[in-house]
Short mmCIF file of C-alpha atoms in Angstrom, two decimals:
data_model
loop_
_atom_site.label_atom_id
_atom_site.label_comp_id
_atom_site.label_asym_id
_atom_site.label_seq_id
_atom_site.Cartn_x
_atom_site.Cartn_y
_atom_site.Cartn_z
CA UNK A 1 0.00 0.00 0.00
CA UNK A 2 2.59 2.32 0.74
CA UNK A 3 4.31 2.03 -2.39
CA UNK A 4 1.17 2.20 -4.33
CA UNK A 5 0.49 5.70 -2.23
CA UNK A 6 4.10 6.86 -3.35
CA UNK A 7 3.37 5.96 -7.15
CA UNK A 8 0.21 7.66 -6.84
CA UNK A 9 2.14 11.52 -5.37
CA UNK A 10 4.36 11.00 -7.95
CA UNK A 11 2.54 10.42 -11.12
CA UNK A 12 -0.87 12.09 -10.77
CA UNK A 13 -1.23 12.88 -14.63
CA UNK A 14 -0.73 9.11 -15.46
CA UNK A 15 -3.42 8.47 -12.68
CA UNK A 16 -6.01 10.91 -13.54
CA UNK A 17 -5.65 10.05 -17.30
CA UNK A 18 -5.71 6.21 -16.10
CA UNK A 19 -8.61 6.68 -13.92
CA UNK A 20 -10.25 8.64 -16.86
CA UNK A 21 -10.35 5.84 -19.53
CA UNK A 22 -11.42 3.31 -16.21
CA UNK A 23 -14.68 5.73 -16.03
CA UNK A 24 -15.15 5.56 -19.98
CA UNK A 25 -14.40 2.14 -20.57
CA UNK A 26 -16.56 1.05 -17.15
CA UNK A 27 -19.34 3.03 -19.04
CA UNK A 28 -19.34 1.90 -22.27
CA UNK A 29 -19.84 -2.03 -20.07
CA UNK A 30 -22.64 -0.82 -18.27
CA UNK A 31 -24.58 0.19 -21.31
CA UNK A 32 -23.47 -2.56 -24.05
CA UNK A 33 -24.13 -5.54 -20.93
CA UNK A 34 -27.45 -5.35 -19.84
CA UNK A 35 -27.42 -7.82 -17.50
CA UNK A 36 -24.72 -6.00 -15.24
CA UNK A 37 -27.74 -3.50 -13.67
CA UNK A 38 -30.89 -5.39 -14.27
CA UNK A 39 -31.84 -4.06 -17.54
CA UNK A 40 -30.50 -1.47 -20.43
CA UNK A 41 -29.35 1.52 -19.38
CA UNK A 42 -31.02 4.52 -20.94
CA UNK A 43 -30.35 7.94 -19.11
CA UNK A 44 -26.92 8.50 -16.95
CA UNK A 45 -25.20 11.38 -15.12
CA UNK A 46 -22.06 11.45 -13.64
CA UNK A 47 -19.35 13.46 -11.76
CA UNK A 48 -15.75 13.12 -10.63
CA UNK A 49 -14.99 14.49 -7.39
CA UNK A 50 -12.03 14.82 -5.70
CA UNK A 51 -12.10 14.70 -1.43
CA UNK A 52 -9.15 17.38 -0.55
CA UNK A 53 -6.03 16.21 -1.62
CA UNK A 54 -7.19 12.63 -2.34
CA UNK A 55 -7.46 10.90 -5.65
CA UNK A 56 -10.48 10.99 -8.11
CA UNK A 57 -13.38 8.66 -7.36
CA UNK A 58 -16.98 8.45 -9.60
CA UNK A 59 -20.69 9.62 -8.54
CA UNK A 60 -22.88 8.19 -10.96
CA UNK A 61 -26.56 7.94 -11.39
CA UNK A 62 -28.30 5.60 -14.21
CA UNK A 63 -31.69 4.79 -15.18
CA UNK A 64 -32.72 1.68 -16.19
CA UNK A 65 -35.60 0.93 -18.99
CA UNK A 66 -38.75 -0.64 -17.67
CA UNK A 67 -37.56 -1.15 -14.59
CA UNK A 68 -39.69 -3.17 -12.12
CA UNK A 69 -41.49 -1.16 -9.17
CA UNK A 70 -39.03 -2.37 -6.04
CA UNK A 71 -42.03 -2.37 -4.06
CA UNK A 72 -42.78 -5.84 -5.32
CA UNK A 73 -41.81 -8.93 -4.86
CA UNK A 74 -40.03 -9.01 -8.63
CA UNK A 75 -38.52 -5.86 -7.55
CA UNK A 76 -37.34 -7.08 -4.32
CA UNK A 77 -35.40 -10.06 -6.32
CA UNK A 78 -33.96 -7.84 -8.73
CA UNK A 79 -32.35 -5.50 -5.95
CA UNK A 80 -30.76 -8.87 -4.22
CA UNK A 81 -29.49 -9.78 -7.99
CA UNK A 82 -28.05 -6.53 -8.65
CA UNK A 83 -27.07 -5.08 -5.09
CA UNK A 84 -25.31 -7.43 -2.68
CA UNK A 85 -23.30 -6.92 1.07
CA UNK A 86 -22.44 -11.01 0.89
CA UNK A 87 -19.38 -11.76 3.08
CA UNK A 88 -18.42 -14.93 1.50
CA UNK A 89 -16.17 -17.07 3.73
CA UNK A 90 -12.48 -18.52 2.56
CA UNK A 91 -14.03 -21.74 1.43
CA UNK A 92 -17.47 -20.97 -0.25
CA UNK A 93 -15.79 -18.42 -2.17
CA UNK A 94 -12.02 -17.35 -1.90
CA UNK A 95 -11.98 -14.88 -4.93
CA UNK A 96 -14.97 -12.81 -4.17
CA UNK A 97 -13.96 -13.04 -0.06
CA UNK A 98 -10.55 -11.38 -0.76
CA UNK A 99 -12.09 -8.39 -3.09
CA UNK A 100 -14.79 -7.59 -0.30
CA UNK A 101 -12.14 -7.70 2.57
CA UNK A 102 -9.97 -5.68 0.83
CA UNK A 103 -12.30 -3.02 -1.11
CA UNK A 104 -15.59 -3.25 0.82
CA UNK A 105 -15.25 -3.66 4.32
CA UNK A 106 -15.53 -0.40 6.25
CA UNK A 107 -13.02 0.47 9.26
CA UNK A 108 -14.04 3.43 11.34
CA UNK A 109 -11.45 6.81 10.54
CA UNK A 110 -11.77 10.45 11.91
CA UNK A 111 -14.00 11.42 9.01
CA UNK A 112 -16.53 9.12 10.35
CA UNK A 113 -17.56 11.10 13.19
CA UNK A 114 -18.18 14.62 12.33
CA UNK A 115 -19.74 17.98 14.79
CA UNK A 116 -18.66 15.59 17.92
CA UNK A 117 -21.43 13.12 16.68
CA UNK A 118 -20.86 9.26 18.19
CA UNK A 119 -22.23 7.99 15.15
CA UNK A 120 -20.53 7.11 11.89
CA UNK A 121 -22.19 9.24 9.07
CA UNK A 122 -21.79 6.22 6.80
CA UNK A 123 -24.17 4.79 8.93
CA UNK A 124 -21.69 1.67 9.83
CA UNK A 125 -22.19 -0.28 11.89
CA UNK A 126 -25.35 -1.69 9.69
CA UNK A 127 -27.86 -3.88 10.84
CA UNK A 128 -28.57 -7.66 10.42
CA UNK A 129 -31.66 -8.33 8.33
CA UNK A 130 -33.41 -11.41 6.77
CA UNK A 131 -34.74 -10.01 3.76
CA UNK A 132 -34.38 -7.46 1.68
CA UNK A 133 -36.81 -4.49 2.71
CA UNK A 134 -38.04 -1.24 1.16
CA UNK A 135 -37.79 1.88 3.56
CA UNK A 136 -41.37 3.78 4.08
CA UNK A 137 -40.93 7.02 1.88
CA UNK A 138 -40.76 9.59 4.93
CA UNK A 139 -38.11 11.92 5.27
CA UNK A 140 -37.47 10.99 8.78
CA UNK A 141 -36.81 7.49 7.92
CA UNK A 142 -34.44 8.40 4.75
CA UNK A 143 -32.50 10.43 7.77
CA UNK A 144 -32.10 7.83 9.88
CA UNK A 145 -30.95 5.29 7.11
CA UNK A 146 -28.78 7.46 5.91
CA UNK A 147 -30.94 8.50 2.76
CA UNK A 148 -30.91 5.11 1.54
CA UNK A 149 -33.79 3.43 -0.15
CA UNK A 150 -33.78 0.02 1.02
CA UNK A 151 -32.34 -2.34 3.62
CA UNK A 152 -30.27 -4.73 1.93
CA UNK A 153 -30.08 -8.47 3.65
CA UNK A 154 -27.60 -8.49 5.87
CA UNK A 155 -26.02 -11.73 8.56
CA UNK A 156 -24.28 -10.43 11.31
CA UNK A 157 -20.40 -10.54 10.10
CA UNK A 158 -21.54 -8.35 7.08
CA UNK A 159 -22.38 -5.34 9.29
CA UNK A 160 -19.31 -3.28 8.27
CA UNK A 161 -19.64 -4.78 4.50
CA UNK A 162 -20.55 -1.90 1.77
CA UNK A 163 -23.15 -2.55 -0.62
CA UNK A 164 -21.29 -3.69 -4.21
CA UNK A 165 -21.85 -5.41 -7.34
CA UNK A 166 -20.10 -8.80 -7.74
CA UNK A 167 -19.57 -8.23 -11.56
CA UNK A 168 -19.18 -4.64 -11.23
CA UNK A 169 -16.27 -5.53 -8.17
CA UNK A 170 -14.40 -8.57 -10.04
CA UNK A 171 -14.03 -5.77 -13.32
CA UNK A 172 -13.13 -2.26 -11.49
CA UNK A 173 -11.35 -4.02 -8.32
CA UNK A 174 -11.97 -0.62 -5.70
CA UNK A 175 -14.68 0.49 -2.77
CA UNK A 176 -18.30 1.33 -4.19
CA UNK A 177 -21.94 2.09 -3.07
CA UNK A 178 -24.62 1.02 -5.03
CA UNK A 179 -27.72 2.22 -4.23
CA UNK A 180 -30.88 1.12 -5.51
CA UNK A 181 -33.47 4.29 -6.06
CA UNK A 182 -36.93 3.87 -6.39
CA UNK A 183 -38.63 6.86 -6.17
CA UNK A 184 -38.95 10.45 -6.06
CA UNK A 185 -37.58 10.79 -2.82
CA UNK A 186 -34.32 8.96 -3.27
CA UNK A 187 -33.23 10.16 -5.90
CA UNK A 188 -33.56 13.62 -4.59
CA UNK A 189 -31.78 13.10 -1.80
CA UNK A 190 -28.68 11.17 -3.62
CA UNK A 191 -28.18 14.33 -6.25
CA UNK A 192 -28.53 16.49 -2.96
CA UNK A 193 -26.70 15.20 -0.76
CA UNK A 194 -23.99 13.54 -3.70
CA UNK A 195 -24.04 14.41 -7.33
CA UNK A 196 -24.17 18.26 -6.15
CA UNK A 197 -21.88 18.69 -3.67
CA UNK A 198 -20.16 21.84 -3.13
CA UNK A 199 -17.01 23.28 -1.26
CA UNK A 200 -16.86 22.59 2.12
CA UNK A 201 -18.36 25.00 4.73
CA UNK A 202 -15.37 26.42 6.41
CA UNK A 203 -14.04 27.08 3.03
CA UNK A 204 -17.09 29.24 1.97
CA UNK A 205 -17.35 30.95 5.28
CA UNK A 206 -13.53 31.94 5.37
CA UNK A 207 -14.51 33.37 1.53
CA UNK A 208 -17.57 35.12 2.38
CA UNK A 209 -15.36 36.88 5.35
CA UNK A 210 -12.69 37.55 3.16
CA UNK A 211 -15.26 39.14 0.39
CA UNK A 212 -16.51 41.30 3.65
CA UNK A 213 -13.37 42.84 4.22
CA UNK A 214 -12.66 43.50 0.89
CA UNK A 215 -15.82 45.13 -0.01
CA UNK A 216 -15.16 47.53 2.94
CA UNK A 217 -12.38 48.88 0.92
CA UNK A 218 -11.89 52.14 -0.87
CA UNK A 219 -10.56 50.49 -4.12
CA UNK A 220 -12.25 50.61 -7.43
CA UNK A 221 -15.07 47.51 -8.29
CA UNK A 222 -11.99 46.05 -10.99
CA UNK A 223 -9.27 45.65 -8.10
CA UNK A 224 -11.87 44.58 -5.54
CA UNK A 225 -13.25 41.84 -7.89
CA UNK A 226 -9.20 40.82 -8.44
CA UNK A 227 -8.67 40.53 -4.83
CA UNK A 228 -11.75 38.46 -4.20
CA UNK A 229 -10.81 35.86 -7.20
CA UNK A 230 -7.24 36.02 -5.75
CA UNK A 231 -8.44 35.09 -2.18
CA UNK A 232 -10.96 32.19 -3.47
CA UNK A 233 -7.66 30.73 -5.54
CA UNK A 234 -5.54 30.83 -2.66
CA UNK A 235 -8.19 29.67 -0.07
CA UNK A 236 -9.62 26.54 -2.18
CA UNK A 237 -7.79 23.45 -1.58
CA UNK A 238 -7.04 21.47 -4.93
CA UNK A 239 -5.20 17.80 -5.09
CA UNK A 240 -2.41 17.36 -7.15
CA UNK A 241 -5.01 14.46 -9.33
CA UNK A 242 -7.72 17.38 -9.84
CA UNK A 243 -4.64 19.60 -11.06
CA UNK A 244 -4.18 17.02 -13.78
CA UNK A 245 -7.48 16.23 -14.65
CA UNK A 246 -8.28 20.06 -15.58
CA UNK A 247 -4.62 20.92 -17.24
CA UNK A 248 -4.81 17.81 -19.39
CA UNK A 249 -8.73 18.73 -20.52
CA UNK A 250 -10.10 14.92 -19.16
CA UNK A 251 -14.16 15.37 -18.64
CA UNK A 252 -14.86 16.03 -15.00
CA UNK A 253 -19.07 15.19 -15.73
CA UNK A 254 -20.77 13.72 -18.01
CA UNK A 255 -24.28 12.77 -19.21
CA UNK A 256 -26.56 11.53 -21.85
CA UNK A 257 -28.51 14.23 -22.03
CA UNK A 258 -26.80 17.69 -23.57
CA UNK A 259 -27.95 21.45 -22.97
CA UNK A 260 -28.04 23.63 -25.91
CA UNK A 261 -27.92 27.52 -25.24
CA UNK A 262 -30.42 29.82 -27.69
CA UNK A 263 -29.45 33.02 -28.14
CA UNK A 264 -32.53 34.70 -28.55
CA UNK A 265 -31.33 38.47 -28.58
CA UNK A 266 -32.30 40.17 -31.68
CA UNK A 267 -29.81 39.79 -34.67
CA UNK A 268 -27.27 42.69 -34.53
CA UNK A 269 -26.75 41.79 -30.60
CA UNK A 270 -25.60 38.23 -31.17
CA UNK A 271 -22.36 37.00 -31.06
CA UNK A 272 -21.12 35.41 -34.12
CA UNK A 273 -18.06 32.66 -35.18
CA UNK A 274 -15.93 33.26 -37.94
CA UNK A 275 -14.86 30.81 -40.61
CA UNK A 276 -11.51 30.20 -41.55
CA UNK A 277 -9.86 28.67 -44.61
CA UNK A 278 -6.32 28.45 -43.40
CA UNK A 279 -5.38 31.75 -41.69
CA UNK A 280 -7.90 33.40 -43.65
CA UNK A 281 -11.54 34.41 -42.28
CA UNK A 282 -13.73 33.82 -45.43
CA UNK A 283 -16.81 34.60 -43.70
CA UNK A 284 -19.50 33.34 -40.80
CA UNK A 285 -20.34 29.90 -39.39
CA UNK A 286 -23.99 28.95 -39.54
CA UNK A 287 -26.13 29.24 -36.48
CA UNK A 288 -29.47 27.28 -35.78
CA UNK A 289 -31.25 30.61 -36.56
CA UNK A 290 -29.80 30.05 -40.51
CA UNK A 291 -30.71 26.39 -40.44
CA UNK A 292 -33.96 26.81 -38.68
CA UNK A 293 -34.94 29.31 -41.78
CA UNK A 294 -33.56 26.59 -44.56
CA UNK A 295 -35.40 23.70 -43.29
CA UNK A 296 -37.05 21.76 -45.68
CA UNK A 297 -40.90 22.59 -45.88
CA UNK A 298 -41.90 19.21 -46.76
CA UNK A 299 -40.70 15.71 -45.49
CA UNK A 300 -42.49 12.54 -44.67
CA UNK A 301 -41.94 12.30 -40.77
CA UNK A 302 -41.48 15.94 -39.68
CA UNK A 303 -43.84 18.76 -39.49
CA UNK A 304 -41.66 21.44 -40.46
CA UNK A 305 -43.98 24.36 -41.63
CA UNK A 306 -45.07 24.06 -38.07
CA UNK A 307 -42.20 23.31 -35.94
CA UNK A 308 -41.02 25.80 -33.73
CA UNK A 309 -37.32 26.84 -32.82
CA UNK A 310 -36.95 25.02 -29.87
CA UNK A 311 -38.35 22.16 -31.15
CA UNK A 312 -35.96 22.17 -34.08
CA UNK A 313 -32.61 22.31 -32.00
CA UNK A 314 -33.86 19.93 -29.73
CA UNK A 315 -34.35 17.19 -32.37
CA UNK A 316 -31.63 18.40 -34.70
CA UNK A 317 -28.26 18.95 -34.48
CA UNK A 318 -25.69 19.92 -36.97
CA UNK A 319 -23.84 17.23 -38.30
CA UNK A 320 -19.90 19.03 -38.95
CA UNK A 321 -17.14 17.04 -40.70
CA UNK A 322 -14.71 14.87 -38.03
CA UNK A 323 -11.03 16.02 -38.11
CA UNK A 324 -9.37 12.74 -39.04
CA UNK A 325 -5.71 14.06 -37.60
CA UNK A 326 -5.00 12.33 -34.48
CA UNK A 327 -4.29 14.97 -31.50
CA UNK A 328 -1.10 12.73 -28.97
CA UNK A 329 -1.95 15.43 -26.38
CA UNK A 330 -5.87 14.82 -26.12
CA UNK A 331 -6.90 11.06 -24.27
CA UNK A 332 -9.05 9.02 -27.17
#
């Protein structure tokens, strides 16, 4: 381990660049193998955080087509396929006992207890439970089970085990949390509490004194806005990994839906791209506005004559010509 941690100070572009093409190539699995999550995956979202100074680990939330209600019995089964906190021993099953020991088995550290609370905020140690159960949709309860949707069955040595995937484990070999969601109020909570997290609350507080002070000054609005950037750079703390991941361009989110930004100002006040031939502008680029105007007027599937401008960029996109020249500097 500690030669691992030493490899890991000392080459943090190789790691974020390897952890990078871990997150694409684990999901380009989870969508072409079906059977991996219960079903085919059709929506995703996902973020790359980085705690402090540590290394880059995954958020990621999926949804999965026609999935069964888990308030069911089917649904019940296809948690316990999918989600699983098995402790196997030595002898009914060596392999999978040596990846939970050493990826999924939770060991109490100072981040556990937080505001001089006895209990872990991982919500370790877990209890034991015979079946599988669904947790009553009250915020109260979410609370208490530490926003989770379900009580996974549990026997009594698997009370420190985290919940994991046994295919998902054997391929990406490192801690996870999989977390069934099954309704509204899970999956609010999970983006909440997970997907958007922010800076942590001392840092913003020592910021918003800082911008305070600053705004006390008798400077000019330009100097007092360089100060306050100046202050946020040199309060926020940023791990060597993160450092990598944004200087060598490697996608920090991602998601399979995109956002599209209409300019509707009037004409003269947009902003506009120039084309180049070489070094030499030959005129503008084509906006949606253009192609909106030289869409066909009749075809067999579309309404065009009657389809407005959102509903245009939303189903259509322009389709530009792929560089072919291979870029060594930019991760495939």
């Amino acid at each position: 381990i500690a030669e691992a941690q030493q490899l890991i100070e000392k080459y943090p572009v190789i790691l974020s660049r390897h952890f990078s093409r871990r997150v694409k190539a684990f999901m380009k699995y989870i969508k072409t193998n079906v059977q991996v999550l219960g079903g085919r995956v059709i929506d995703n979202w996902w973020r790359i955080e980085f705690q402090k100074r540590g290394s880059p680990h995954l958020h990621l939330v999926v949804w999965i087509e026609n999935a069964l209600s888990f308030e069911t019995p089917e649904g019940i089964a296809l948690i316990d396929k999918v989600v699983s906190c098995h402790y196997p021993s030595e002898q009914e099953d060596s392999e999978l006992h040596d990846l939970v020991k050493k990826n999924q088995r939770h060991q109490h550290t100072h981040t556990c207890h937080k505001n001089n609370s006895q209990n872990c905020r991982f919500a370790f140690p877990r209890q034991p439970c015979q079946q599988t159960r669904i947790v009553p949709p009250s915020y109260d309860e979410f609370i208490r089970n530490g926003g989770r949707f379900c009580t996974l069955k549990r026997n009594s040595n698997e009370t420190y085990i985290n919940n994991y995937n046994r295919e998902i484990l054997e391929l990406w070999n490192a801690n996870m949390d999989i977390q069934p969601c099954g309704n509204n109020e899970a999956i609010a909570f999970y983006i909440a509490k997970y997907v958007a997290k922010s800076e942590p609350t001392e840092l913003t507080g020592s910021i918003a004194a800082a911008i305070r002070k600053i705004r006390l000054e008798e400077t000019n609005i330009s100097r007092k806005l360089f100060k306050i950037c100046m202050r946020i750079l040199k309060e926020r703390e940023v791990s060597a990994a993160e450092c990598a991941y944004r200087l060598c361009h490697l996608p920090l989110r991602g998601s399979s839906r995109t956002t599209l930004f209409l300019n509707t100002r009037k004409p003269e006040q947009r902003y506009y791209v120039l084309k180049f031939q070489g070094n030499q502008a030959v005129g503008m680029c084509s906006n949606i506005f253009e192609r909106y105007e030289k869409r066909p007027r009749e075809h067999p599937d579309f309404d065009f004559p009657n389809m407005c401008l959102l509903e245009f960029a939303m189903r259509f996109e322009a389709d530009y010509k792929k560089n072919d020249e291979v870029d060594e500097n930019v991760d495939p």
